[in-house]
PDB file of C-alpha atoms in Angstrom:
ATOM      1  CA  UNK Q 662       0.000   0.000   0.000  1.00 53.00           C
ATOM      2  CA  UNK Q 663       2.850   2.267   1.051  1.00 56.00           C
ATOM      3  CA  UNK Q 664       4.485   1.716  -2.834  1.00 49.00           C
ATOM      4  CA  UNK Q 665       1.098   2.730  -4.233  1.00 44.00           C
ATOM      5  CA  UNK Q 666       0.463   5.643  -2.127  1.00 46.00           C
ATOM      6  CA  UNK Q 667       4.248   6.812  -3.078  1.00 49.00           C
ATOM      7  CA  UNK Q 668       3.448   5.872  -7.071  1.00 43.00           C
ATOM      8  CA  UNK Q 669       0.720   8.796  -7.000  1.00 43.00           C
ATOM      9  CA  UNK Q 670       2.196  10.859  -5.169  1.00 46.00           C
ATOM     10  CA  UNK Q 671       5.406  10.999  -7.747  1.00 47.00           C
ATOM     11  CA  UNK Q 672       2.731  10.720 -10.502  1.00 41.00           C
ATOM     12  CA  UNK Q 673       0.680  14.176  -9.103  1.00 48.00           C
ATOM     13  CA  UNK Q 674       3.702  16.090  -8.473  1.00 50.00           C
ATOM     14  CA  UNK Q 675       5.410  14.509 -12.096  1.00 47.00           C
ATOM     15  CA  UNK Q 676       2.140  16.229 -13.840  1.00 46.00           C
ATOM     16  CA  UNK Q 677       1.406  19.577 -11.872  1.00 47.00           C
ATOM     17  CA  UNK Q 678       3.398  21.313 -14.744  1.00 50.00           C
ATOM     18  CA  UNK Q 679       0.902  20.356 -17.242  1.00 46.00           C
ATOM     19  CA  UNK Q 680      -2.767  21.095 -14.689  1.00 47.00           C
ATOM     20  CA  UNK Q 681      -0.965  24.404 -14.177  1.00 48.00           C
ATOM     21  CA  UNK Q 682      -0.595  24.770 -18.122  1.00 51.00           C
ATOM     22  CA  UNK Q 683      -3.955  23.112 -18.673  1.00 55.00           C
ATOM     23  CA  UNK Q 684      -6.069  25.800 -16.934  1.00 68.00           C
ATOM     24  CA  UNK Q 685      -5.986  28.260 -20.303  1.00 76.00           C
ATOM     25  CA  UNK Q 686      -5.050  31.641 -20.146  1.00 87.00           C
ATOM     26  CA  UNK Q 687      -5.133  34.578 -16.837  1.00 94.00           C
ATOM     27  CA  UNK Q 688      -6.347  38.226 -16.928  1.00 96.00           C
ATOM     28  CA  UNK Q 689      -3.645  40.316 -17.742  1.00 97.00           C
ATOM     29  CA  UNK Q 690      -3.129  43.918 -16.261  1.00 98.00           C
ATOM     30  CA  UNK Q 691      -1.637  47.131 -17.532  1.00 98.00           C
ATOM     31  CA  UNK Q 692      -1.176  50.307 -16.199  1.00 98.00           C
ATOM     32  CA  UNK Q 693       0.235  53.765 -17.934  1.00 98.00           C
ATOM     33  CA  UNK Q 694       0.323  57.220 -16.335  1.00 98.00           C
ATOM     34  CA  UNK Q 695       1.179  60.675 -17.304  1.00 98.00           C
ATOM     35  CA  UNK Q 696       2.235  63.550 -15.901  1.00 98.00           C
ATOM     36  CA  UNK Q 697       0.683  66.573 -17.894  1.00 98.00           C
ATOM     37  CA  UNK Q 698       1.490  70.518 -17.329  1.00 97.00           C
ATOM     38  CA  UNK Q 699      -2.185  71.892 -17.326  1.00 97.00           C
ATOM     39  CA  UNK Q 700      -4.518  72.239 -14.946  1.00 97.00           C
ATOM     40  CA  UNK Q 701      -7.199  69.063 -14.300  1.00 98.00           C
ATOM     41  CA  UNK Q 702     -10.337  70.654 -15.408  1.00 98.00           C
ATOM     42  CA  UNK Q 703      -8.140  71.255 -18.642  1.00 97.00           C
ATOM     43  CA  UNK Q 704      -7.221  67.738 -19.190  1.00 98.00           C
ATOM     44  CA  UNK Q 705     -10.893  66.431 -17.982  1.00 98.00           C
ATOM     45  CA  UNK Q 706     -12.122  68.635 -20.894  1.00 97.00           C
ATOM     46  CA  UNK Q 707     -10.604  67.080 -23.220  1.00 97.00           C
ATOM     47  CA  UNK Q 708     -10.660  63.277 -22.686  1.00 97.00           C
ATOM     48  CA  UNK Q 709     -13.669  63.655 -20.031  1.00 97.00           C
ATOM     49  CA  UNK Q 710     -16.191  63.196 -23.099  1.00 97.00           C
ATOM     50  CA  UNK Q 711     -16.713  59.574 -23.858  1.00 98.00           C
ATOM     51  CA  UNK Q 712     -17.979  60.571 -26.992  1.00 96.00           C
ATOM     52  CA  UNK Q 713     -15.084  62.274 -28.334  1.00 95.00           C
ATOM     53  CA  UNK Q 714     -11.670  60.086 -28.566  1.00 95.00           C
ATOM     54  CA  UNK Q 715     -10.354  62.603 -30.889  1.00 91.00           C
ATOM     55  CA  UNK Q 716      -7.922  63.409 -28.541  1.00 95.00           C
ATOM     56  CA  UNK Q 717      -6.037  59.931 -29.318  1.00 97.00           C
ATOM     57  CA  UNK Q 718      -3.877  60.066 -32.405  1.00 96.00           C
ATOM     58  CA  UNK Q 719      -4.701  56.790 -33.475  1.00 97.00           C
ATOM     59  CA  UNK Q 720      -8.235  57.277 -33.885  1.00 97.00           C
ATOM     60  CA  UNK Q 721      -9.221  59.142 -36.566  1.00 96.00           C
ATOM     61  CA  UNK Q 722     -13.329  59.118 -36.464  1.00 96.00           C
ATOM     62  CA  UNK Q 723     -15.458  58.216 -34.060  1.00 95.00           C
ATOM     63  CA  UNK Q 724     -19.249  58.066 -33.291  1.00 97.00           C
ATOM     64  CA  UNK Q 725     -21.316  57.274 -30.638  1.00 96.00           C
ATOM     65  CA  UNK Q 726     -24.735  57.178 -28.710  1.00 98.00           C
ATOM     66  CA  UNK Q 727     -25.929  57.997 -25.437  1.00 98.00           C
ATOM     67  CA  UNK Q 728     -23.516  60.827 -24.649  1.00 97.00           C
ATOM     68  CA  UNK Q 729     -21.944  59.788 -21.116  1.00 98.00           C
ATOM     69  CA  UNK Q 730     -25.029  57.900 -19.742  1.00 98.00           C
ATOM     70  CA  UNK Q 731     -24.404  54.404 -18.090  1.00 98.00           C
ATOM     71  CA  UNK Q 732     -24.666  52.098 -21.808  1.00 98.00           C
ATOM     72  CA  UNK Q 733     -23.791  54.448 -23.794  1.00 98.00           C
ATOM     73  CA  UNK Q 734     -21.831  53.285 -26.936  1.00 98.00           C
ATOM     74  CA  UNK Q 735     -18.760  54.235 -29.366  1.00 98.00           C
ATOM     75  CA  UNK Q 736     -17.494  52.978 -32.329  1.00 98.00           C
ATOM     76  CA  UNK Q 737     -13.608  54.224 -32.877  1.00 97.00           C
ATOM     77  CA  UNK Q 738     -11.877  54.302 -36.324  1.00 97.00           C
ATOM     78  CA  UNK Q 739      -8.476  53.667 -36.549  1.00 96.00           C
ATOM     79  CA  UNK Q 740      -5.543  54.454 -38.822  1.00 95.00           C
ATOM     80  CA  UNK Q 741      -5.437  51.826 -40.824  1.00 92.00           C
ATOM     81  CA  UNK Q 742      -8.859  51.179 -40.510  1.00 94.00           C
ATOM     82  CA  UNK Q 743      -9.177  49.229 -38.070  1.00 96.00           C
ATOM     83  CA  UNK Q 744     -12.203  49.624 -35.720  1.00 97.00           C
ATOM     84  CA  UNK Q 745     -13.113  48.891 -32.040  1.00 98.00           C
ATOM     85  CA  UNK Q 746     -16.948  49.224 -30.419  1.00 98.00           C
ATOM     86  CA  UNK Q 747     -16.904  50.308 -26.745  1.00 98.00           C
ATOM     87  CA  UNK Q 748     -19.812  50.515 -24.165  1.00 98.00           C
ATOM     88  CA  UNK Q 749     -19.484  52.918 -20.899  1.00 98.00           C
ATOM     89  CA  UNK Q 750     -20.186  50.968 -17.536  1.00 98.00           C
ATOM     90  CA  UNK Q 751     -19.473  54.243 -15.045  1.00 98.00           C
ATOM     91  CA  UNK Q 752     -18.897  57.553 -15.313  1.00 98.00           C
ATOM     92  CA  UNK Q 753     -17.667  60.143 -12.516  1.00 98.00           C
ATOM     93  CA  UNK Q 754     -17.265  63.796 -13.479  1.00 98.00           C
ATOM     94  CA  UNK Q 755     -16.419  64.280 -10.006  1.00 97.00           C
ATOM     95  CA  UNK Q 756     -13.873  62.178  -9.634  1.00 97.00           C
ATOM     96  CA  UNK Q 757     -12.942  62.923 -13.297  1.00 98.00           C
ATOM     97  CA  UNK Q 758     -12.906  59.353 -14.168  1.00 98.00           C
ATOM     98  CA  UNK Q 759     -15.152  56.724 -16.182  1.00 98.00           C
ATOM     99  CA  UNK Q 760     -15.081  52.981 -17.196  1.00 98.00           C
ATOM    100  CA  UNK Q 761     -15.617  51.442 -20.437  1.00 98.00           C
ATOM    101  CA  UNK Q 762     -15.535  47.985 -22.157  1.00 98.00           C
ATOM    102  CA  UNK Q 763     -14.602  46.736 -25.649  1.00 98.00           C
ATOM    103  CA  UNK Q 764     -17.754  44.712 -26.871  1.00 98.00           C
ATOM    104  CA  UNK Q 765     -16.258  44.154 -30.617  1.00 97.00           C
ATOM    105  CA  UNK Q 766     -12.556  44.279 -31.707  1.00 97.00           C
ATOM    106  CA  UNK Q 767     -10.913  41.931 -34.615  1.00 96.00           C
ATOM    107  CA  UNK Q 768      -7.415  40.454 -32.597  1.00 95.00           C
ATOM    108  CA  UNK Q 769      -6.074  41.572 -35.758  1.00 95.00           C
ATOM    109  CA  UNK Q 770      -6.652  45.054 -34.574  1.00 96.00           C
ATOM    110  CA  UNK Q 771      -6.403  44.932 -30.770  1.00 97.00           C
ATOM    111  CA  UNK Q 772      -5.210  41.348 -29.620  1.00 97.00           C
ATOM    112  CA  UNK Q 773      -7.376  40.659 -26.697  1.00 97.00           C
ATOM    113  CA  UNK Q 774     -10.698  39.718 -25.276  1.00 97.00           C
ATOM    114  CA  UNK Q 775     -12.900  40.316 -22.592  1.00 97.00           C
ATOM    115  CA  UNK Q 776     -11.465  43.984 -22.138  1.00 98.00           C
ATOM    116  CA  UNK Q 777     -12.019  46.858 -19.744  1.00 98.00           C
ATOM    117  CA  UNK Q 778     -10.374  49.881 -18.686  1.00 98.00           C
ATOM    118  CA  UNK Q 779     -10.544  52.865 -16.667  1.00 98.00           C
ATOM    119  CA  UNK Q 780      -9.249  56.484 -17.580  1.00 98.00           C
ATOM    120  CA  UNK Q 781      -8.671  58.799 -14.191  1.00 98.00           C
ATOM    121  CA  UNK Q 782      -7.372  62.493 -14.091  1.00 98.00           C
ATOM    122  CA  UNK Q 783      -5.760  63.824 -10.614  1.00 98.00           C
ATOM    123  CA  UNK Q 784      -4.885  66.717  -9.562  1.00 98.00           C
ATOM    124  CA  UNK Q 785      -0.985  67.103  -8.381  1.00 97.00           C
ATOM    125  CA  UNK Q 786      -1.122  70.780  -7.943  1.00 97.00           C
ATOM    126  CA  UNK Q 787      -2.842  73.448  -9.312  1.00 96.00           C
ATOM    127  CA  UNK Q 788      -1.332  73.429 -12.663  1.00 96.00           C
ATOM    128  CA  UNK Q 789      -0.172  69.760 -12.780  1.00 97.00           C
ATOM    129  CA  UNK Q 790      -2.116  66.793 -13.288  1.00 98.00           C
ATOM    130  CA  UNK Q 791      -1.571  62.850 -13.647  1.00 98.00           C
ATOM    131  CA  UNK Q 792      -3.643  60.811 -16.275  1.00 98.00           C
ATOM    132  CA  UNK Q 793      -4.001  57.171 -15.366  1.00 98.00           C
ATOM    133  CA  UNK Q 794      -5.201  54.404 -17.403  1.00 98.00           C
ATOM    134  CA  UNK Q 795      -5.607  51.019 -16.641  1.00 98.00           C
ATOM    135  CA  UNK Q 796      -6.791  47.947 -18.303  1.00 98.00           C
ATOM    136  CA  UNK Q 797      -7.276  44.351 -17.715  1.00 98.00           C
ATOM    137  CA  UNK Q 798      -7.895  41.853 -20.422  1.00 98.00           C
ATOM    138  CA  UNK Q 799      -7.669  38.266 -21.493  1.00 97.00           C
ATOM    139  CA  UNK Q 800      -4.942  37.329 -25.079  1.00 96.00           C
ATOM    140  CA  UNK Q 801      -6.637  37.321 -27.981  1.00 95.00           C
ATOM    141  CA  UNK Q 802      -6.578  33.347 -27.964  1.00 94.00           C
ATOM    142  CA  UNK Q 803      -8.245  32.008 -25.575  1.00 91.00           C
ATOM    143  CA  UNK Q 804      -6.961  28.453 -25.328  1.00 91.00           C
ATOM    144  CA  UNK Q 805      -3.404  27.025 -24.872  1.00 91.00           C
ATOM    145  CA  UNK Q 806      -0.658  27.627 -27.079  1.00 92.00           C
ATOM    146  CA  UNK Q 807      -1.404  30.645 -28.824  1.00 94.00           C
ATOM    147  CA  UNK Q 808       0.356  31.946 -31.603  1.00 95.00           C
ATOM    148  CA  UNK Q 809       2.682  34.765 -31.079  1.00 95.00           C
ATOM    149  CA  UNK Q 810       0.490  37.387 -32.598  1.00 96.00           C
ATOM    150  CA  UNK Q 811      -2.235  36.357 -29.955  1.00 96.00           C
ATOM    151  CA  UNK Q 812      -0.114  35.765 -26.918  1.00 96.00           C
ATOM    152  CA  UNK Q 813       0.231  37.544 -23.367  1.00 96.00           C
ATOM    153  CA  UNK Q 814       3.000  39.256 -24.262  1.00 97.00           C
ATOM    154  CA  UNK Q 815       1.812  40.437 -27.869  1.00 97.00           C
ATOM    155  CA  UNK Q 816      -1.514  41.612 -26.013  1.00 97.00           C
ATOM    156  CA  UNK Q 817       0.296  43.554 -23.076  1.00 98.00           C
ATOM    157  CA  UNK Q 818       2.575  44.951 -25.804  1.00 98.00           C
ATOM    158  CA  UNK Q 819      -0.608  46.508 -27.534  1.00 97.00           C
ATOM    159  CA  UNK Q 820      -2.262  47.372 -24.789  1.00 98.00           C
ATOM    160  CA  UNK Q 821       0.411  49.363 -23.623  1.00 98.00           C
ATOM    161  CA  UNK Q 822       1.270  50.793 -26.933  1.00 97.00           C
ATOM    162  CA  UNK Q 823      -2.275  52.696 -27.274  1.00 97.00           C
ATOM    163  CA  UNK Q 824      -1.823  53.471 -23.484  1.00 98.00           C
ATOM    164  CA  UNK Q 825       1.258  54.710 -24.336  1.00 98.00           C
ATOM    165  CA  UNK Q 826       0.587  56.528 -27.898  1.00 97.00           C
ATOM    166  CA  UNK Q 827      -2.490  58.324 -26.261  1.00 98.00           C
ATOM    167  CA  UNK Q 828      -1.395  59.417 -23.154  1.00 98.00           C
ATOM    168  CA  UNK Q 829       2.205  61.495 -24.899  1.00 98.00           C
ATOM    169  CA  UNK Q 830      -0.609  62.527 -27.542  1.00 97.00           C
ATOM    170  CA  UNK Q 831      -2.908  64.271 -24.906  1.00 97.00           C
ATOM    171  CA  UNK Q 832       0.406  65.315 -23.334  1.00 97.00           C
ATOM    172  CA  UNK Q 833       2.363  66.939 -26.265  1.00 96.00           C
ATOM    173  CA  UNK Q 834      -1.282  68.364 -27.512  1.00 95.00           C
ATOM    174  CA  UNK Q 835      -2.416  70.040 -23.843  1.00 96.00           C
ATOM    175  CA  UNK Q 836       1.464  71.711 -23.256  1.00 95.00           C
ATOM    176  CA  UNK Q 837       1.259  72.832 -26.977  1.00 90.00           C
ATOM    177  CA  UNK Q 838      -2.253  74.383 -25.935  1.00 63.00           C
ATOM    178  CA  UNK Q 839      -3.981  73.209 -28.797  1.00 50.00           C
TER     179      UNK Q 839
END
């Protein structure tokens, strides 16, 4: 009995690699900030609309319903036209911050699924502010052994790439004053 119980014991620790591979894929995280010389009311006026994204050099159109009521909806147009639907889930003029998910994006375009994120403006001072966005996500291939284009690493890499692209954008376009 003692040679059996050791036999499955060696067996269950021999295949814990593989159950921890089996499980499929974890949420993945990613945070960018900014530090932006302007005022916050400044900066909350112009990314505190969720109906304009104008403000993010990769999108060149958008449109959008519902203004920024709970459900309301936007459809973003990207250079090289590429497009992602969003929905708005909260929104805080107050605390100068508001919540939105993805509901349609080709992996081809954005490489990940089951996405959300939250914008968030702060105050540092009076004429300094911090921009904040965060996102959390799944890869754009849900099961094991992705390819590379739909990994972890090729969806934090995009992620943080249009975190990245829109947050020096709104920078280099508020401390130009346009």
């Amino acid at each position: 009995m003692k040679l059996l119980l050791a036999a499955v014991a060696t067996l269950s620790i021999a295949l814990l690699p593989v159950a921890a591979d089996a499980h499929g894929p974890t949420r993945k995280k990613v945070t960018e900030s900014v530090e932006i010389n302007a005022p916050a009311d400044k900066v909350w006026a112009a990314i505190g609309n969720f109906q304009d994204m104008t403000w993010h050099p990769a999108v060149t159109a958008n449109t959008g319903q519902g203004g920024n009521a709970i459900d309301a909806t936007r459809h973003l147009t990207l250079q090289g036209g590429g497009t992602i639907d969003e929905v708005l889930y909260k929104f805080e003029p107050e605390q100068k911050s508001y919540s939105y998910r993805i509901t349609e994006v080709d992996v081809k375009v954005l490489p990940v699924t089951n996405y959300s994120s939250t914008i968030t403006v702060t105050p540092i001072d009076a004429t300094h502010t911090k921009v904040e966005w965060r996102g959390a996500f799944y890869r754009g291939y849900p099961n094991n052994d992705p390819p590379p284009e739909l990994n972890d690493d090729a969806a934090i890499a995009a992620v943080t790439g249009v975190y990245r692209g829109g947050l020096d954008g709104l920078k280099a376009k508020l401390e130009k004053g346009n």
